[in-house]
Short mmCIF file of C-alpha atoms in Angstrom, two decimals:
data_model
loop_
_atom_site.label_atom_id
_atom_site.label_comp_id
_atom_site.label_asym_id
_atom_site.label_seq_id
_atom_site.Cartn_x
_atom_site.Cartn_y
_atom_site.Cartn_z
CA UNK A 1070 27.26 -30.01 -18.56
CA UNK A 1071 24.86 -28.47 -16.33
CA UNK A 1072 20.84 -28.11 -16.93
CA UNK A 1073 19.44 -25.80 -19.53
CA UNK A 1074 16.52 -25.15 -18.21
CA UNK A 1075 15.27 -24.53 -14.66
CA UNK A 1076 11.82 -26.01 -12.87
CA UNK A 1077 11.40 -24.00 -9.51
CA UNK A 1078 9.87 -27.19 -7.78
CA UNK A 1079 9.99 -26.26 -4.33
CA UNK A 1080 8.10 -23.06 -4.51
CA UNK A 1081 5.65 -24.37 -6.77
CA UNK A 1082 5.35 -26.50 -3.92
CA UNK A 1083 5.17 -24.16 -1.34
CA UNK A 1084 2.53 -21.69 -3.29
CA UNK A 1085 0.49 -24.40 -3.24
CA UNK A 1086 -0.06 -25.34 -0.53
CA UNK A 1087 3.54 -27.84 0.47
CA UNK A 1088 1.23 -29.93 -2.39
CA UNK A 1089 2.89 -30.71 -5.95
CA UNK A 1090 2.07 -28.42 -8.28
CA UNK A 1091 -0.51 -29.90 -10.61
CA UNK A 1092 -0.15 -28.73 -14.70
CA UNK A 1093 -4.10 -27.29 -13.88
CA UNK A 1094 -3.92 -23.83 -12.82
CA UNK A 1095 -7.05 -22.00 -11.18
CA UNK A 1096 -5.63 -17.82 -11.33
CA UNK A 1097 -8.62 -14.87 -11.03
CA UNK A 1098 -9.08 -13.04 -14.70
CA UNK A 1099 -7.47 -10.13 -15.31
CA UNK A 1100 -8.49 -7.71 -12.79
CA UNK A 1101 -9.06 -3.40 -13.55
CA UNK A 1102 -6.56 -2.83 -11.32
CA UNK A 1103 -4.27 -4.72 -14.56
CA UNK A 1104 -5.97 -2.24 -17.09
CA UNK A 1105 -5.66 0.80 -15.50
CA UNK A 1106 -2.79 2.35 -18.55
CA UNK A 1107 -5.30 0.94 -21.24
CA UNK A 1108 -6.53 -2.60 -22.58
CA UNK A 1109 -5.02 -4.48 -24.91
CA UNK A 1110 -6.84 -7.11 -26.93
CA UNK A 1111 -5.02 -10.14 -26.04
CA UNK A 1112 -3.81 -9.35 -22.66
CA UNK A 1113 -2.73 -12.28 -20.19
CA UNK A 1114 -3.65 -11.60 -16.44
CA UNK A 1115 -0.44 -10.81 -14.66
CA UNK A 1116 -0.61 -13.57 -12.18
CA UNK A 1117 -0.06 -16.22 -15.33
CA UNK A 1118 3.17 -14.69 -15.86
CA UNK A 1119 4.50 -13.94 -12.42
CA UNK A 1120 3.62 -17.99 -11.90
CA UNK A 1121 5.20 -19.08 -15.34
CA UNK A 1122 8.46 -16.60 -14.84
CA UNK A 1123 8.83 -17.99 -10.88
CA UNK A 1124 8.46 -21.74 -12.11
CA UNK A 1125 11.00 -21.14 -14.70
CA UNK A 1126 13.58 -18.63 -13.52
CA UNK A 1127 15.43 -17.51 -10.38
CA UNK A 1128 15.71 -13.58 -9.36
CA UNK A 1129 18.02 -11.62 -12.00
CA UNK A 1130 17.53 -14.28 -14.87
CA UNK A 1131 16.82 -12.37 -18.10
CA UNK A 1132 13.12 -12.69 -19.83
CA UNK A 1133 12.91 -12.21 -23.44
CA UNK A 1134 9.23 -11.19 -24.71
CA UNK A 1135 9.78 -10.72 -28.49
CA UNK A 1136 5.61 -9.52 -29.12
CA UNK A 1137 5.62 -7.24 -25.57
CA UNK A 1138 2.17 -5.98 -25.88
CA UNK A 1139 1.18 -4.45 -23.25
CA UNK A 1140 4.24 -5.33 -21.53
CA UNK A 1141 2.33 -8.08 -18.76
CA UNK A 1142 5.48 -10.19 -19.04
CA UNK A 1143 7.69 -7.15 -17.92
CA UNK A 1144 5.39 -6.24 -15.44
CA UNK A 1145 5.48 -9.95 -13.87
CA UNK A 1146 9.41 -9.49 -14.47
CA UNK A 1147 10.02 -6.46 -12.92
CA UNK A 1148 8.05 -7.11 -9.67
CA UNK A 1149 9.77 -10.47 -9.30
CA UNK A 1150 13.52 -9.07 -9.77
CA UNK A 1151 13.95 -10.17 -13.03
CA UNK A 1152 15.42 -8.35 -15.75
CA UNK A 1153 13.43 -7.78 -18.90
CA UNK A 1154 13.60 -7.18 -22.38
CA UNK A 1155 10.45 -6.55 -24.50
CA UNK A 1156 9.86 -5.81 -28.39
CA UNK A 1157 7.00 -4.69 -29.78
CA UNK A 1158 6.26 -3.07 -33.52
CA UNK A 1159 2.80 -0.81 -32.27
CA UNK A 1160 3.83 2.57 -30.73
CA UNK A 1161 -0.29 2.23 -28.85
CA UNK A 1162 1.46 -0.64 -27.09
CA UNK A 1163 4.79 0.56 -26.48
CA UNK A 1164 3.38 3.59 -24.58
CA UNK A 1165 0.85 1.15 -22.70
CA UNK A 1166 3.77 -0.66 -21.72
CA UNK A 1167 5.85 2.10 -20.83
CA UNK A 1168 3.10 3.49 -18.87
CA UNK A 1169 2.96 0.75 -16.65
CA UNK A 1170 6.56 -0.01 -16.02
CA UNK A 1171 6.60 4.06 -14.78
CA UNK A 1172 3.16 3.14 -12.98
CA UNK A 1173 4.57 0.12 -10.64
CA UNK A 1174 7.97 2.51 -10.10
CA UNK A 1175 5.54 4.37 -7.16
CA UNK A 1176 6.14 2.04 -4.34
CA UNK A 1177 2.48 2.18 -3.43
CA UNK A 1178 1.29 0.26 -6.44
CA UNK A 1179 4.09 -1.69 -6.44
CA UNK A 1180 3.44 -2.88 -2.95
CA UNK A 1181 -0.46 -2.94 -4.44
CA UNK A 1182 -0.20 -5.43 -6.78
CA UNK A 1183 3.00 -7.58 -4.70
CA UNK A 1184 0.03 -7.78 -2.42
CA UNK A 1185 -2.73 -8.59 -4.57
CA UNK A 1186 -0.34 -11.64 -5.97
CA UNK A 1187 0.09 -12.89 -2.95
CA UNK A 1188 -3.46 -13.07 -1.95
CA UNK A 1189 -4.03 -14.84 -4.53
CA UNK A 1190 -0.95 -17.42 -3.57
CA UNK A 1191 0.44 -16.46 -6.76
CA UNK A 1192 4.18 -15.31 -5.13
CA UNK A 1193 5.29 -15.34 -1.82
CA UNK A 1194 4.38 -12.82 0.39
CA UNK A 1195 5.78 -9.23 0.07
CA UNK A 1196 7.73 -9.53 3.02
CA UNK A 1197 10.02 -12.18 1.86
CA UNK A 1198 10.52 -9.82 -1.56
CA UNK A 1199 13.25 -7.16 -1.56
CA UNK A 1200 11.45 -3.69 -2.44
CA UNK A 1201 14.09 -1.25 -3.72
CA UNK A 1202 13.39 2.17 -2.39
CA UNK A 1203 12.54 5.39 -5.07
CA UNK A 1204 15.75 5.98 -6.41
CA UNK A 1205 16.38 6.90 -9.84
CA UNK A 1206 17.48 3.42 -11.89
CA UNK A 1207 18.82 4.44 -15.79
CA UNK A 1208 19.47 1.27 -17.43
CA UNK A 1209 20.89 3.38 -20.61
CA UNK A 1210 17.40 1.93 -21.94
CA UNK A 1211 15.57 4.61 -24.34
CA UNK A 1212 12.07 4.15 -22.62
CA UNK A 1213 12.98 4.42 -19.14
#
């Protein structure tokens, strides 16, 4: 039987540095730039998630957030090639979330906050990220 989980060692490695990856992590606070489709009270900054969803998937894995929020975790997702399903009970939050996901489909904020992320040696550099162009994607997902 193969492994159930997955522990992306060597670029943890590599984003820090060709150092192991210690279980301390030193990420900014969550930046305006993170707020600008509204504020939610317990939002996590998105380079917490686009580390933890690296670390623990591979591009195309599926990531399950059953109390979406403000949708950071499908942010994070989305800009790292995963796929992404979110629940959340509060319609304020579903349309903060929504807002976003349509927000980061304009390939200048995408390629904004890529950026940002990698300054902060949080991803890889865009370069090394495949950045689909504007087309239309319809998932058959109501929100979209």
């Amino acid at each position: 039987m193969g492994l159930s989980y997955l522990f992306n060692y060597d670029l943890m490695k590599q984003l820090n540095g060709d150092k192991q990856m210690t279980d301390v992590w030193q990420l900014p606070a969550i930046g305006r730039w993170e707020k600008s489709c509204g504020k939610h009270p317990t939002q996590k900054p998105l380079g917490v998630l686009a580390r933890l969803i690296q670390a623990s998937t591979k591009p195309g894995a599926w990531i399950l957030d059953p109390f979406s929020g403000s949708a950071t975790t499908g942010i994070a997702a989305n800009l790292l090639d995963r796929c992404y399903l979110g629940l959340e009970m509060e319609i304020d939050f579903l349309a903060m979330g929504k807002a976003r996901r349509e927000e980061i489909e304009n390939a200048d904020i995408r390629s904004n906050y890529l950026e940002r992320l990698a300054k902060a040696k949080i991803i890889l550099p865009p370069d090394n990220f495949f950045v689909a162009d504007e087309t239309e994607n319809d998932y058959n997902v109501p929100w979209l």
